[in-house]
Structure formats: C-alpha cells, structure tokens
mmCIF file of C-alpha atoms and ligand atoms in Angstrom:
data_model
loop_
_atom_site.group_PDB
_atom_site.id
_atom_site.type_symbol
_atom_site.label_atom_id
_atom_site.label_comp_id
_atom_site.label_asym_id
_atom_site.label_seq_id
_atom_site.Cartn_x
_atom_site.Cartn_y
_atom_site.Cartn_z
ATOM 1 C CA MET E 20 45.607 149.460 160.632
ATOM 2 C CA ALA E 21 42.504 148.032 158.916
ATOM 3 C CA ASP E 22 44.542 145.268 157.247
ATOM 4 C CA TYR E 23 46.079 143.995 160.465
ATOM 5 C CA LYS E 24 44.690 141.261 162.675
ATOM 6 C CA PHE E 25 43.162 142.053 166.080
ATOM 7 C CA GLU E 26 46.208 140.782 168.023
ATOM 8 C CA THR E 27 48.376 143.296 166.146
ATOM 9 C CA LYS E 28 45.917 146.171 166.492
ATOM 10 C CA VAL E 29 45.819 145.931 170.306
ATOM 11 C CA ILE E 30 49.576 146.521 170.363
ATOM 12 C CA HIS E 31 49.928 149.088 167.583
ATOM 13 C CA ALA E 32 46.689 150.863 166.589
ATOM 14 C CA GLY E 33 47.033 154.567 167.352
ATOM 15 C CA VAL E 34 50.271 154.042 169.267
ATOM 16 C CA GLU E 35 53.295 155.750 167.676
ATOM 17 C CA PRO E 36 56.657 156.434 169.333
ATOM 18 C CA ASP E 37 56.577 159.877 170.972
ATOM 19 C CA PRO E 38 57.821 162.357 168.316
ATOM 20 C CA GLN E 39 59.862 164.368 170.854
ATOM 21 C CA THR E 40 61.686 161.601 172.716
ATOM 22 C CA GLY E 41 61.041 158.342 170.878
ATOM 23 C CA ALA E 42 59.328 156.891 173.980
ATOM 24 C CA VAL E 43 57.751 153.633 172.816
ATOM 25 C CA MET E 44 54.966 153.724 175.402
ATOM 26 C CA THR E 45 52.411 156.534 175.215
ATOM 27 C CA PRO E 46 53.432 159.340 177.605
ATOM 28 C CA ILE E 47 51.001 160.328 180.361
ATOM 29 C CA TYR E 48 50.210 163.971 179.598
ATOM 30 C CA GLN E 49 49.238 164.815 183.173
ATOM 31 C CA THR E 50 48.132 168.349 182.449
ATOM 32 C CA SER E 51 44.816 170.166 182.630
ATOM 33 C CA THR E 52 45.767 172.970 180.231
ATOM 34 C CA TYR E 53 48.112 173.916 177.349
ATOM 35 C CA ALA E 54 50.124 177.102 176.732
ATOM 36 C CA GLN E 55 49.043 179.072 173.660
ATOM 37 C CA GLU E 56 51.516 181.077 171.588
ATOM 38 C CA SER E 57 48.959 183.839 171.173
ATOM 39 C CA PRO E 58 45.216 183.785 172.079
ATOM 40 C CA GLY E 59 43.600 181.062 169.966
ATOM 41 C CA LYS E 60 46.958 179.981 168.436
ATOM 42 C CA HIS E 61 47.737 176.562 169.871
ATOM 43 C CA LYS E 62 48.944 173.075 168.928
ATOM 44 C CA GLY E 63 45.454 171.524 168.856
ATOM 45 C CA TYR E 64 45.079 171.288 172.637
ATOM 46 C CA GLU E 65 43.408 173.957 174.779
ATOM 47 C CA TYR E 66 42.025 172.271 177.894
ATOM 48 C CA SER E 67 42.025 168.583 178.892
ATOM 49 C CA ARG E 68 38.251 168.245 179.222
ATOM 50 C CA GLY E 69 38.116 168.821 175.459
ATOM 51 C CA ASP E 70 41.223 166.918 174.365
ATOM 52 C CA ASN E 71 44.245 165.282 175.982
ATOM 53 C CA PRO E 72 47.029 163.547 173.988
ATOM 54 C CA THR E 73 47.058 160.357 176.117
ATOM 55 C CA ARG E 74 43.267 160.119 175.900
ATOM 56 C CA ASN E 75 43.347 160.704 172.141
ATOM 57 C CA VAL E 76 45.706 157.742 171.601
ATOM 58 C CA LEU E 77 43.321 155.512 173.571
ATOM 59 C CA GLN E 78 40.337 156.778 171.560
ATOM 60 C CA THR E 79 42.136 156.107 168.258
ATOM 61 C CA GLN E 80 42.969 152.595 169.399
ATOM 62 C CA LEU E 81 39.359 151.866 170.482
ATOM 63 C CA ALA E 82 37.940 152.998 167.138
ATOM 64 C CA ALA E 83 40.326 150.560 165.411
ATOM 65 C CA LEU E 84 39.432 147.641 167.705
ATOM 66 C CA GLU E 85 35.667 148.001 167.174
ATOM 67 C CA ASN E 86 36.124 148.779 163.470
ATOM 68 C CA GLY E 87 34.484 152.167 163.935
ATOM 69 C CA ASP E 88 35.485 155.634 162.750
ATOM 70 C CA HIS E 89 35.577 157.384 166.129
ATOM 71 C CA ALA E 90 35.709 156.587 169.840
ATOM 72 C CA LEU E 91 35.180 158.697 172.947
ATOM 73 C CA VAL E 92 36.042 157.766 176.519
ATOM 74 C CA TYR E 93 34.309 158.680 179.788
ATOM 75 C CA SER E 94 34.949 158.466 183.506
ATOM 76 C CA SER E 95 32.743 155.340 183.849
ATOM 77 C CA GLY E 96 30.578 153.027 181.786
ATOM 78 C CA LEU E 97 27.436 154.679 183.123
ATOM 79 C CA ALA E 98 28.766 158.145 182.205
ATOM 80 C CA SER E 99 29.161 156.940 178.622
ATOM 81 C CA ILE E 100 25.527 155.694 178.545
ATOM 82 C CA ASP E 101 24.356 159.005 180.009
ATOM 83 C CA ASN E 102 26.074 160.819 177.143
ATOM 84 C CA VAL E 103 24.070 158.680 174.678
ATOM 85 C CA LEU E 104 20.843 159.563 176.521
ATOM 86 C CA ASN E 105 21.755 163.232 176.148
ATOM 87 C CA LEU E 106 21.420 162.857 172.370
ATOM 88 C CA LEU E 107 17.682 162.571 173.041
ATOM 89 C CA LYS E 108 15.096 165.190 173.952
ATOM 90 C CA SER E 109 12.221 165.199 176.401
ATOM 91 C CA GLY E 110 9.370 163.153 174.855
ATOM 92 C CA ASP E 111 11.647 160.703 173.050
ATOM 93 C CA HIS E 112 11.191 156.975 173.597
ATOM 94 C CA VAL E 113 13.750 154.208 174.134
ATOM 95 C CA VAL E 114 13.240 150.440 173.815
ATOM 96 C CA ALA E 115 15.636 148.538 176.051
ATOM 97 C CA GLY E 116 16.334 144.904 176.787
ATOM 98 C CA ASP E 117 14.717 143.774 180.041
ATOM 99 C CA ASP E 118 17.885 142.184 181.414
ATOM 100 C CA LEU E 119 20.522 144.920 181.770
ATOM 101 C CA TYR E 120 23.203 145.785 184.307
ATOM 102 C CA GLY E 121 21.256 147.056 187.351
ATOM 103 C CA GLY E 122 22.971 150.459 187.221
ATOM 104 C CA THR E 123 21.940 150.961 183.582
ATOM 105 C CA ARG E 124 18.314 150.254 184.413
ATOM 106 C CA ARG E 125 18.569 152.625 187.408
ATOM 107 C CA LEU E 126 19.992 155.365 185.136
ATOM 108 C CA PHE E 127 17.096 154.838 182.707
ATOM 109 C CA THR E 128 14.235 154.631 185.216
ATOM 110 C CA ARG E 129 15.342 156.893 188.056
ATOM 111 C CA VAL E 130 17.376 159.565 186.265
ATOM 112 C CA ALA E 131 16.555 159.795 182.532
ATOM 113 C CA GLN E 132 12.815 159.252 183.042
ATOM 114 C CA ASN E 133 12.802 162.415 185.202
ATOM 115 C CA ARG E 134 14.204 164.295 182.214
ATOM 116 C CA GLY E 135 11.159 163.332 180.119
ATOM 117 C CA LEU E 136 12.467 160.266 178.279
ATOM 118 C CA THR E 137 10.212 157.197 178.240
ATOM 119 C CA PHE E 138 11.368 153.578 178.247
ATOM 120 C CA SER E 139 9.903 150.196 177.306
ATOM 121 C CA PHE E 140 11.734 147.197 178.724
ATOM 122 C CA THR E 141 11.149 143.913 177.039
ATOM 123 C CA CYS E 142 12.680 140.504 176.481
ATOM 124 C CA LEU E 143 14.437 140.906 173.175
ATOM 125 C CA THR E 144 15.669 137.339 172.669
ATOM 126 C CA ASP E 145 12.863 137.244 170.095
ATOM 127 C CA ALA E 146 13.814 140.214 167.880
ATOM 128 C CA GLU E 147 10.234 140.480 166.582
ATOM 129 C CA GLU E 148 9.247 141.519 170.118
ATOM 130 C CA LEU E 149 11.274 144.677 169.429
ATOM 131 C CA GLU E 150 9.120 145.465 166.393
ATOM 132 C CA ARG E 151 6.016 145.437 168.600
ATOM 133 C CA HIS E 152 7.514 148.046 170.947
ATOM 134 C CA MET E 153 8.722 150.552 168.340
ATOM 135 C CA LYS E 154 6.779 153.837 168.346
ATOM 136 C CA PRO E 155 6.932 156.899 166.087
ATOM 137 C CA ASN E 156 8.975 158.704 168.788
ATOM 138 C CA THR E 157 11.435 155.811 169.405
ATOM 139 C CA LYS E 158 14.929 157.203 168.865
ATOM 140 C CA LEU E 159 17.072 154.552 170.505
ATOM 141 C CA VAL E 160 17.155 150.794 171.025
ATOM 142 C CA TRP E 161 19.545 149.748 173.788
ATOM 143 C CA ILE E 162 20.643 146.163 174.307
ATOM 144 C CA GLU E 163 23.232 143.969 175.934
ATOM 145 C CA SER E 164 24.103 140.646 174.283
ATOM 146 C CA PRO E 165 24.840 138.515 176.200
ATOM 147 C CA THR E 166 22.944 140.220 179.001
ATOM 148 C CA ASN E 167 24.020 140.935 182.567
ATOM 149 C CA PRO E 168 23.427 138.762 184.567
ATOM 150 C CA LEU E 169 21.289 136.125 182.783
ATOM 151 C CA LEU E 170 23.466 135.853 179.630
ATOM 152 C CA LYS E 171 20.488 135.990 177.280
ATOM 153 C CA VAL E 172 21.430 136.483 173.622
ATOM 154 C CA MET E 173 19.762 138.835 171.159
ATOM 155 C CA ASP E 174 20.013 138.937 167.364
ATOM 156 C CA ILE E 175 22.090 142.104 166.840
ATOM 157 C CA ARG E 176 21.733 142.099 163.014
ATOM 158 C CA ARG E 177 17.943 141.852 163.223
ATOM 159 C CA ALA E 178 17.745 144.465 165.996
ATOM 160 C CA ALA E 179 19.694 146.884 163.767
ATOM 161 C CA GLU E 180 17.322 146.278 160.836
ATOM 162 C CA ILE E 181 14.240 146.894 162.991
ATOM 163 C CA ALA E 182 15.699 149.986 164.680
ATOM 164 C CA HIS E 183 16.715 151.480 161.318
ATOM 165 C CA LYS E 184 13.343 150.746 159.711
ATOM 166 C CA HIS E 185 11.853 153.015 162.396
ATOM 167 C CA GLY E 186 14.568 155.677 162.150
ATOM 168 C CA ALA E 187 16.083 154.795 165.539
ATOM 169 C CA LEU E 188 19.694 154.111 166.518
ATOM 170 C CA LEU E 189 20.829 150.767 167.883
ATOM 171 C CA GLY E 190 23.222 150.960 170.838
ATOM 172 C CA VAL E 191 24.923 147.767 172.025
ATOM 173 C CA ASP E 192 26.622 147.445 175.389
ATOM 174 C CA ASN E 193 29.468 145.113 174.381
ATOM 175 C CA THR E 194 31.074 144.939 177.838
ATOM 176 C CA PHE E 195 30.731 141.156 178.300
ATOM 177 C CA MET E 196 32.250 140.259 174.916
ATOM 178 C CA SER E 197 34.932 142.889 174.199
ATOM 179 C CA PRO E 198 35.706 143.613 170.528
ATOM 180 C CA TYR E 199 37.895 140.502 170.482
ATOM 181 C CA PHE E 200 34.785 138.302 170.453
ATOM 182 C CA GLN E 201 32.062 140.581 169.073
ATOM 183 C CA ARG E 202 32.028 143.777 166.994
ATOM 184 C CA PRO E 203 28.445 145.095 166.868
ATOM 185 C CA LEU E 204 29.215 147.915 164.384
ATOM 186 C CA GLU E 205 30.034 145.198 161.822
ATOM 187 C CA LEU E 206 26.584 143.687 162.528
ATOM 188 C CA GLY E 207 24.766 146.974 161.870
ATOM 189 C CA ALA E 208 24.730 148.674 165.297
ATOM 190 C CA ASP E 209 25.220 152.455 165.416
ATOM 191 C CA ILE E 210 26.806 152.855 168.840
ATOM 192 C CA VAL E 211 28.979 150.403 170.746
ATOM 193 C CA MET E 212 29.508 151.013 174.423
ATOM 194 C CA HIS E 213 31.864 149.406 176.923
ATOM 195 C CA SER E 214 32.307 149.564 180.617
ATOM 196 C CA MET E 215 36.086 149.538 180.160
ATOM 197 C CA THR E 216 36.276 148.937 183.899
ATOM 198 C CA LYS E 217 35.921 145.270 182.879
ATOM 199 C CA TYR E 218 37.721 143.248 180.165
ATOM 200 C CA MET E 219 39.121 146.214 178.218
ATOM 201 C CA ASN E 220 41.298 147.324 181.136
ATOM 202 C CA GLY E 221 41.305 143.832 182.590
ATOM 203 C CA HIS E 222 43.070 144.489 185.885
ATOM 204 C CA SER E 223 40.296 145.799 188.194
ATOM 205 C CA ASP E 224 42.094 149.065 188.879
ATOM 206 C CA VAL E 225 40.290 151.647 186.689
ATOM 207 C CA LEU E 226 36.711 152.874 186.153
ATOM 208 C CA MET E 227 36.095 153.980 182.564
ATOM 209 C CA GLY E 228 33.585 153.829 179.719
ATOM 210 C CA CYS E 229 33.690 154.344 175.968
ATOM 211 C CA LEU E 230 31.474 154.838 172.938
ATOM 212 C CA VAL E 231 32.490 153.880 169.403
ATOM 213 C CA VAL E 232 30.593 155.022 166.299
ATOM 214 C CA LYS E 233 30.821 155.070 162.512
ATOM 215 C CA ASP E 234 30.468 158.290 160.488
ATOM 216 C CA GLN E 235 26.751 158.986 160.099
ATOM 217 C CA THR E 236 24.184 161.766 160.443
ATOM 218 C CA PRO E 237 20.826 160.549 161.803
ATOM 219 C CA SER E 238 18.084 162.703 160.258
ATOM 220 C CA TRP E 239 16.444 163.502 163.620
ATOM 221 C CA LEU E 240 19.799 164.578 165.078
ATOM 222 C CA GLY E 241 20.515 166.960 162.225
ATOM 223 C CA GLU E 242 24.295 166.686 162.646
ATOM 224 C CA SER E 243 27.023 164.049 162.725
ATOM 225 C CA LEU E 244 26.587 161.524 165.540
ATOM 226 C CA PHE E 245 30.271 161.739 166.430
ATOM 227 C CA ALA E 246 30.310 165.582 166.390
ATOM 228 C CA LYS E 247 27.308 165.667 168.734
ATOM 229 C CA LEU E 248 28.821 163.077 171.098
ATOM 230 C CA LYS E 249 32.135 164.934 171.143
ATOM 231 C CA PHE E 250 30.271 168.147 171.965
ATOM 232 C CA LEU E 251 28.484 166.318 174.802
ATOM 233 C CA GLN E 252 31.720 164.745 176.088
ATOM 234 C CA ASN E 253 33.205 168.208 176.565
ATOM 235 C CA SER E 254 29.962 169.876 177.681
ATOM 236 C CA ILE E 255 29.051 167.262 180.302
ATOM 237 C CA GLY E 256 32.679 166.763 181.308
ATOM 238 C CA ALA E 257 32.677 163.176 182.612
ATOM 239 C CA THR E 258 36.118 162.527 181.119
ATOM 240 C CA PRO E 259 38.786 160.180 182.512
ATOM 241 C CA GLY E 260 42.225 161.366 183.599
ATOM 242 C CA PRO E 261 45.362 160.688 181.529
ATOM 243 C CA PHE E 262 46.815 158.185 184.001
ATOM 244 C CA ASP E 263 43.701 156.008 183.756
ATOM 245 C CA CYS E 264 43.880 156.263 179.948
ATOM 246 C CA PHE E 265 47.489 155.050 180.116
ATOM 247 C CA LEU E 266 46.473 152.095 182.302
ATOM 248 C CA VAL E 267 43.729 151.058 179.884
ATOM 249 C CA LEU E 268 46.135 151.361 176.927
ATOM 250 C CA ARG E 269 48.475 149.044 178.816
ATOM 251 C CA GLY E 270 45.682 146.601 179.668
ATOM 252 C CA LEU E 271 44.448 146.481 176.068
ATOM 253 C CA LYS E 272 47.790 145.140 174.839
ATOM 254 C CA THR E 273 46.938 141.747 176.373
ATOM 255 C CA LEU E 274 43.191 141.792 175.570
ATOM 256 C CA ALA E 275 43.384 139.049 172.935
ATOM 257 C CA ILE E 276 45.376 136.579 175.030
ATOM 258 C CA ARG E 277 43.356 137.355 178.159
ATOM 259 C CA MET E 278 40.032 136.796 176.364
ATOM 260 C CA ASP E 279 41.177 133.448 174.963
ATOM 261 C CA ARG E 280 42.026 132.285 178.474
ATOM 262 C CA HIS E 281 38.823 133.696 180.038
ATOM 263 C CA ASN E 282 36.874 131.845 177.347
ATOM 264 C CA ALA E 283 38.647 128.495 177.781
ATOM 265 C CA ASN E 284 38.387 128.670 181.583
ATOM 266 C CA ALA E 285 34.709 129.703 181.532
ATOM 267 C CA MET E 286 33.846 126.777 179.251
ATOM 268 C CA LYS E 287 35.514 124.372 181.705
ATOM 269 C CA VAL E 288 33.852 125.951 184.744
ATOM 270 C CA ALA E 289 30.419 125.989 183.045
ATOM 271 C CA THR E 290 30.784 122.327 182.021
ATOM 272 C CA PHE E 291 31.780 121.368 185.570
ATOM 273 C CA LEU E 292 28.843 123.245 187.104
ATOM 274 C CA GLU E 293 26.379 121.768 184.627
ATOM 275 C CA SER E 294 27.297 118.256 185.735
ATOM 276 C CA HIS E 295 27.108 119.023 189.469
ATOM 277 C CA PRO E 296 24.101 117.593 191.360
ATOM 278 C CA LYS E 297 23.712 120.705 193.548
ATOM 279 C CA VAL E 298 23.369 122.963 190.491
ATOM 280 C CA GLU E 299 19.901 123.415 189.018
ATOM 281 C CA SER E 300 20.869 125.168 185.764
ATOM 282 C CA VAL E 301 23.805 126.933 184.092
ATOM 283 C CA SER E 302 23.759 129.774 181.566
ATOM 284 C CA TYR E 303 26.840 130.209 179.371
ATOM 285 C CA PRO E 304 26.551 131.216 175.694
ATOM 286 C CA GLY E 305 29.274 128.720 174.712
ATOM 287 C CA LEU E 306 27.414 125.674 176.084
ATOM 288 C CA PRO E 307 25.312 123.544 173.716
ATOM 289 C CA SER E 308 22.502 123.763 176.322
ATOM 290 C CA HIS E 309 22.254 127.574 175.888
ATOM 291 C CA PRO E 310 18.968 128.233 174.016
ATOM 292 C CA ASN E 311 20.668 130.696 171.648
ATOM 293 C CA GLN E 312 24.092 129.144 171.273
ATOM 294 C CA ALA E 313 23.852 129.043 167.459
ATOM 295 C CA LEU E 314 22.740 132.679 167.228
ATOM 296 C CA HIS E 315 25.536 133.705 169.576
ATOM 297 C CA ALA E 316 28.072 131.799 167.471
ATOM 298 C CA SER E 317 26.775 133.555 164.331
ATOM 299 C CA GLN E 318 27.533 137.020 165.725
ATOM 300 C CA SER E 319 30.550 136.458 167.961
ATOM 301 C CA SER E 320 33.608 134.225 168.118
ATOM 302 C CA GLY E 321 33.580 133.179 171.773
ATOM 303 C CA GLY E 322 31.384 132.602 174.792
ATOM 304 C CA GLY E 323 33.364 135.019 176.984
ATOM 305 C CA GLY E 324 34.263 134.710 180.641
ATOM 306 C CA MET E 325 30.903 135.132 182.404
ATOM 307 C CA VAL E 326 28.905 132.195 183.759
ATOM 308 C CA THR E 327 25.685 132.290 185.763
ATOM 309 C CA PHE E 328 24.056 129.386 187.519
ATOM 310 C CA VAL E 329 21.182 128.600 189.834
ATOM 311 C CA LEU E 330 21.971 126.663 192.950
ATOM 312 C CA LYS E 331 19.468 124.283 194.483
ATOM 313 C CA GLY E 332 18.395 125.442 197.948
ATOM 314 C CA GLY E 333 18.059 129.214 197.404
ATOM 315 C CA LEU E 334 19.599 131.986 199.452
ATOM 316 C CA PRO E 335 21.032 130.122 202.468
ATOM 317 C CA VAL E 336 22.894 127.676 200.219
ATOM 318 C CA ALA E 337 24.031 130.476 197.877
ATOM 319 C CA LYS E 338 25.415 132.486 200.801
ATOM 320 C CA LYS E 339 27.182 129.454 202.224
ATOM 321 C CA LEU E 340 28.814 128.740 198.852
ATOM 322 C CA LEU E 341 30.081 132.311 198.474
ATOM 323 C CA GLU E 342 31.472 132.272 202.014
ATOM 324 C CA SER E 343 33.262 128.948 201.457
ATOM 325 C CA LEU E 344 35.360 129.849 198.414
ATOM 326 C CA LYS E 345 39.080 130.484 198.812
ATOM 327 C CA LEU E 346 40.254 131.677 195.375
ATOM 328 C CA PHE E 347 37.148 133.549 194.191
ATOM 329 C CA ALA E 348 36.657 136.970 195.767
ATOM 330 C CA VAL E 349 33.040 137.810 196.576
ATOM 331 C CA ALA E 350 32.834 141.143 194.768
ATOM 332 C CA GLU E 351 30.874 143.210 192.272
ATOM 333 C CA SER E 352 32.420 143.852 188.854
ATOM 334 C CA LEU E 353 33.946 141.450 186.337
ATOM 335 C CA GLY E 354 36.478 141.117 183.566
ATOM 336 C CA GLY E 355 39.659 141.281 185.629
ATOM 337 C CA VAL E 356 42.395 138.654 185.545
ATOM 338 C CA GLU E 357 41.198 137.349 188.931
ATOM 339 C CA SER E 358 38.026 135.299 189.378
ATOM 340 C CA LEU E 359 35.104 137.011 191.114
ATOM 341 C CA ILE E 360 31.774 135.658 192.282
ATOM 342 C CA GLU E 361 28.645 137.533 193.292
ATOM 343 C CA HIS E 362 24.977 137.281 194.150
ATOM 344 C CA PRO E 363 23.124 139.558 191.661
ATOM 345 C CA ALA E 364 19.902 139.912 193.699
ATOM 346 C CA ILE E 365 21.807 141.266 196.729
ATOM 347 C CA MET E 366 24.726 142.925 194.942
ATOM 348 C CA THR E 367 24.888 144.159 191.302
ATOM 349 C CA HIS E 368 21.141 144.076 190.636
ATOM 350 C CA ALA E 369 19.795 145.101 194.063
ATOM 351 C CA SER E 370 18.532 148.372 192.512
ATOM 352 C CA VAL E 371 16.235 146.401 190.167
ATOM 353 C CA PRO E 372 12.753 146.267 191.808
ATOM 354 C CA VAL E 373 12.078 142.880 193.386
ATOM 355 C CA GLU E 374 9.007 142.185 191.192
ATOM 356 C CA VAL E 375 11.113 142.824 188.046
ATOM 357 C CA ARG E 376 13.880 140.544 189.356
ATOM 358 C CA GLU E 377 11.331 137.803 190.014
ATOM 359 C CA GLU E 378 9.808 138.170 186.557
ATOM 360 C CA LEU E 379 13.242 137.994 184.904
ATOM 361 C CA GLY E 380 14.523 135.073 186.949
ATOM 362 C CA ILE E 381 17.141 136.920 189.003
ATOM 363 C CA SER E 382 16.326 134.584 191.878
ATOM 364 C CA ASP E 383 17.870 134.146 195.327
ATOM 365 C CA GLY E 384 19.685 131.052 194.062
ATOM 366 C CA LEU E 385 21.261 132.863 191.096
ATOM 367 C CA ILE E 386 25.036 133.253 191.235
ATOM 368 C CA ARG E 387 27.295 135.014 188.725
ATOM 369 C CA ILE E 388 30.950 134.185 188.165
ATOM 370 C CA SER E 389 33.543 136.247 186.339
ATOM 371 C CA VAL E 390 35.987 133.490 185.461
ATOM 372 C CA GLY E 391 39.556 134.783 185.635
ATOM 373 C CA ILE E 392 42.714 133.580 183.919
ATOM 374 C CA GLU E 393 44.061 131.403 186.747
ATOM 375 C CA ALA E 394 44.575 127.646 186.192
ATOM 376 C CA ALA E 395 41.104 126.236 185.463
ATOM 377 C CA ASP E 396 41.813 123.149 187.587
ATOM 378 C CA ASP E 397 42.407 125.328 190.658
ATOM 379 C CA LEU E 398 39.158 127.220 190.060
ATOM 380 C CA ILE E 399 37.158 124.017 189.644
ATOM 381 C CA ALA E 400 38.747 122.473 192.747
ATOM 382 C CA ASP E 401 37.779 125.570 194.744
ATOM 383 C CA LEU E 402 34.174 125.443 193.490
ATOM 384 C CA ASP E 403 34.078 121.715 194.162
ATOM 385 C CA GLN E 404 35.159 122.029 197.798
ATOM 386 C CA ALA E 405 32.769 124.952 198.392
ATOM 387 C CA LEU E 406 29.839 123.058 196.826
ATOM 388 C CA ARG E 407 30.616 120.109 199.080
HETATM 389 O O1 P1T L 502 30.676 150.466 186.439
HETATM 390 P P1 P1T L 502 30.726 151.250 185.158
HETATM 391 O O2 P1T L 502 32.090 151.355 184.563
HETATM 392 O O3 P1T L 502 30.019 152.581 185.263
HETATM 393 O O4 P1T L 502 29.906 150.381 184.079
HETATM 394 C C1 P1T L 502 28.540 150.124 184.199
HETATM 395 C C2 P1T L 502 28.201 148.875 183.445
HETATM 396 C C3 P1T L 502 27.622 148.980 182.189
HETATM 397 N N1 P1T L 502 27.315 147.891 181.455
HETATM 398 C C4 P1T L 502 27.564 146.641 181.909
HETATM 399 C C5 P1T L 502 27.199 145.462 181.064
HETATM 400 C C6 P1T L 502 28.150 146.471 183.163
HETATM 401 O O5 P1T L 502 28.381 145.218 183.583
HETATM 402 C C7 P1T L 502 28.454 147.613 183.968
HETATM 403 C C8 P1T L 502 29.014 147.480 185.334
HETATM 404 N N2 P1T L 502 28.781 146.227 185.909
HETATM 405 C C9 P1T L 502 29.145 145.837 187.172
HETATM 406 C C10 P1T L 502 29.753 146.638 188.062
HETATM 407 C C11 P1T L 502 28.777 144.447 187.511
HETATM 408 O O6 P1T L 502 29.298 143.887 188.486
HETATM 409 O O7 P1T L 502 27.970 143.874 186.780
#
C-alpha cells in the first residue's frame, strides 16, 4: 500500500474481501473466544482481548495511514495514553506540553503521578524550552500540535531531535490533525496517538483510541516498542469491541473528503470571526495571523477543523452566545460531521486547576468550535445571528 495515495489507502489498506464469503466489507467478528482444534492448536486467535479479526484489519489500516509499522487500538483515547505511560517505571520523568486536553493532564497529574512518574509541563512553542526541561531520567516527551484548546503549534521535528538526544521517546497526540494533514512519524516522532472518537471515526458515535509506532527497540526498554505495547494492550485489557472497530473502519473511508471540508469551512469561519467587532482574538493554524502559521505549514498540509476565539465581555457574553446558536450543538468532543461549540473553562478543561488555566489563557471568554461539514454559509449565518 506504500505506493498508493492517502485517498486510496483509507479505502483499501488492510481491507481484503473476506476469504470465506467474498464479503467486500470487513465482517464484524462479534466473538470473545475461538475454538481450538486441540489445546494450543488454533488459527491465530485465542481470545478477543489479545486479537480479534475485525480489530486487526483496523490496526493494519491505521499503521498504513500514519506510515508506521504497527498500530494498536484501545477503548478510548485516554486508555491509549495510559498504555504509553505503562511503558515507564516509578521514578521516570515526562516532559509534556502545557496546553493539553484536560483529561490528558488529569491522567498525568492525578493518576500517573501517584504511580511514581514525575511530570514537567511547559510551553513548548519554543522547542529550546524542551531542552531546558530534559533530565537524565526523562523517558518520554508528550505533545499535542496544534494543542487543545489554544491551537498552539510546536516544532515536531525539533522536539524529536531533542528527545532522541536525551534517549527519550517523542509521543505526539495527532487527534486534531488526523494523518490526512499531519504524520508525526515522518517528522521523527516515535509514537503517534489519536483519540479516534474524533476525526478518525468522524460521526460522534464511538469512543476509541490508537497508538501507531515504527519498528524500534529503545535501549532503556530492552525490547521492541511494539512488542511491549502489544503485551500491555492485552495485559491491561482496555480494548474496543469489534462493532466499534467496524464503525471506525467505515468512518475512515471518508476521512480525506471530510478533512478537506472541515478545513475549508474552518478557514471561512475563522476569517469571519476575525473580522467581527465582538471578537477579541481568533486562533486557527491556517490563518496568517497565527504566530506559528509557517511552522505549521512546514509540518502539516492543512489547518484542520478546530477554531478557538476570545469573545469580548467574558463569561456572561460567552454563555449568551452558546445559548443563542441554532445549528451548533453545545457539547464536548469534536471531529464529527456536525458542528459543535463549547466553553473549555467550564467543560473540556474544567479539571485543569484554575491558576493553570489563567496562566495558559483558557479564560472565561474563550470559546472552542469544532467546525463540521455543513454549508459554511449556514454556519456563519448562525454565528452572525448569535453574535448579534
Ligand atoms: O475522549 P477520549 O477518546 O478518551 O480521548 C481523549 C483525548 C485525547 N487527546 C485529545 C487531543 C482530545 O481532544 C481528547 C478528547 N477530547 C475531548 C473530549 C474534547 O472535547 O476536547
């Protein structure tokens, strides 16, 4: 599949007609276990926590889309990050971007820290800042680019160089971009993660996560990264069911055309908001006003579908706007075909301590939009009437 273009891979990579029946679409192997001819003599499947044929097709497809060698899927995005953290041992150190999905930060500070891992959070838009935080026991650098919710951009190539110089792995949460716009493994990252709940599935009806890696054996791990992650996937057991894997396989077939439309619509919405007198500022990596637009363009091929903006007038005005919209649903999550709007400080990032939110700029006037694939004119008209 390596020679084919992305639009072809999302339809065909890993997906073969079913050898028994010729079914063109991947069958849903809704089974927890597999009959063995004699103890230990089986067809490669023993128990669905370890392997399931529907899940395996999805994993093969994901490895192809991110240009990796292997992919593993999990029952949520956070479960996939927790599996990465389980590569580490008590006493190990992680450097993470300061602006992350609130649930990721909660997993780091309120779960993993209790298991003896230590974390430094820092603004990594200046990659050299990362260098200053690396310690002899740093095993992992974890970033989002663009970040959730502020859409800050970090130099993925440079982050990989710095992490590797110190013997650490670079993990990139690629949820906001999808492999259609950005493929961090090609930029030097070691682990790519997605909340597939978002663009990858694209229809707001599944929770799932994935990790994609290349073949490699980090010296401190002492074994292949993929082999260890596969061991953890089975040992921890946060695996998705076959029906959800089927739904994501179906959603992925339209990933390329959906992302093009999300991107075009988001650019129009961001441009409209930027010119509106009631809007203080807009952050969208595709806008010329974004401080790292050139860097973003050098490592990805689109701005994506997420836009954040600060409304003049703070919380009361922000609430009024969200209550006045007709097409946009006020909801957490993102990446579905339908447009969603939310207030990070009260919703997705409420678990981030208030002093950290203030320091980062997740203010009461900050609003985040997941721009869907509806007609852009209808979305802008809805925002216009609500702003009025
Ligand atoms: O919800 P889950 O599938 O567990 O994924 C967590 C996650 C990880 N990384 C990023 C960048 C994310 O945006 C998320 C989930 N985010 C939301 C629910 C949200 O509204 O931002």
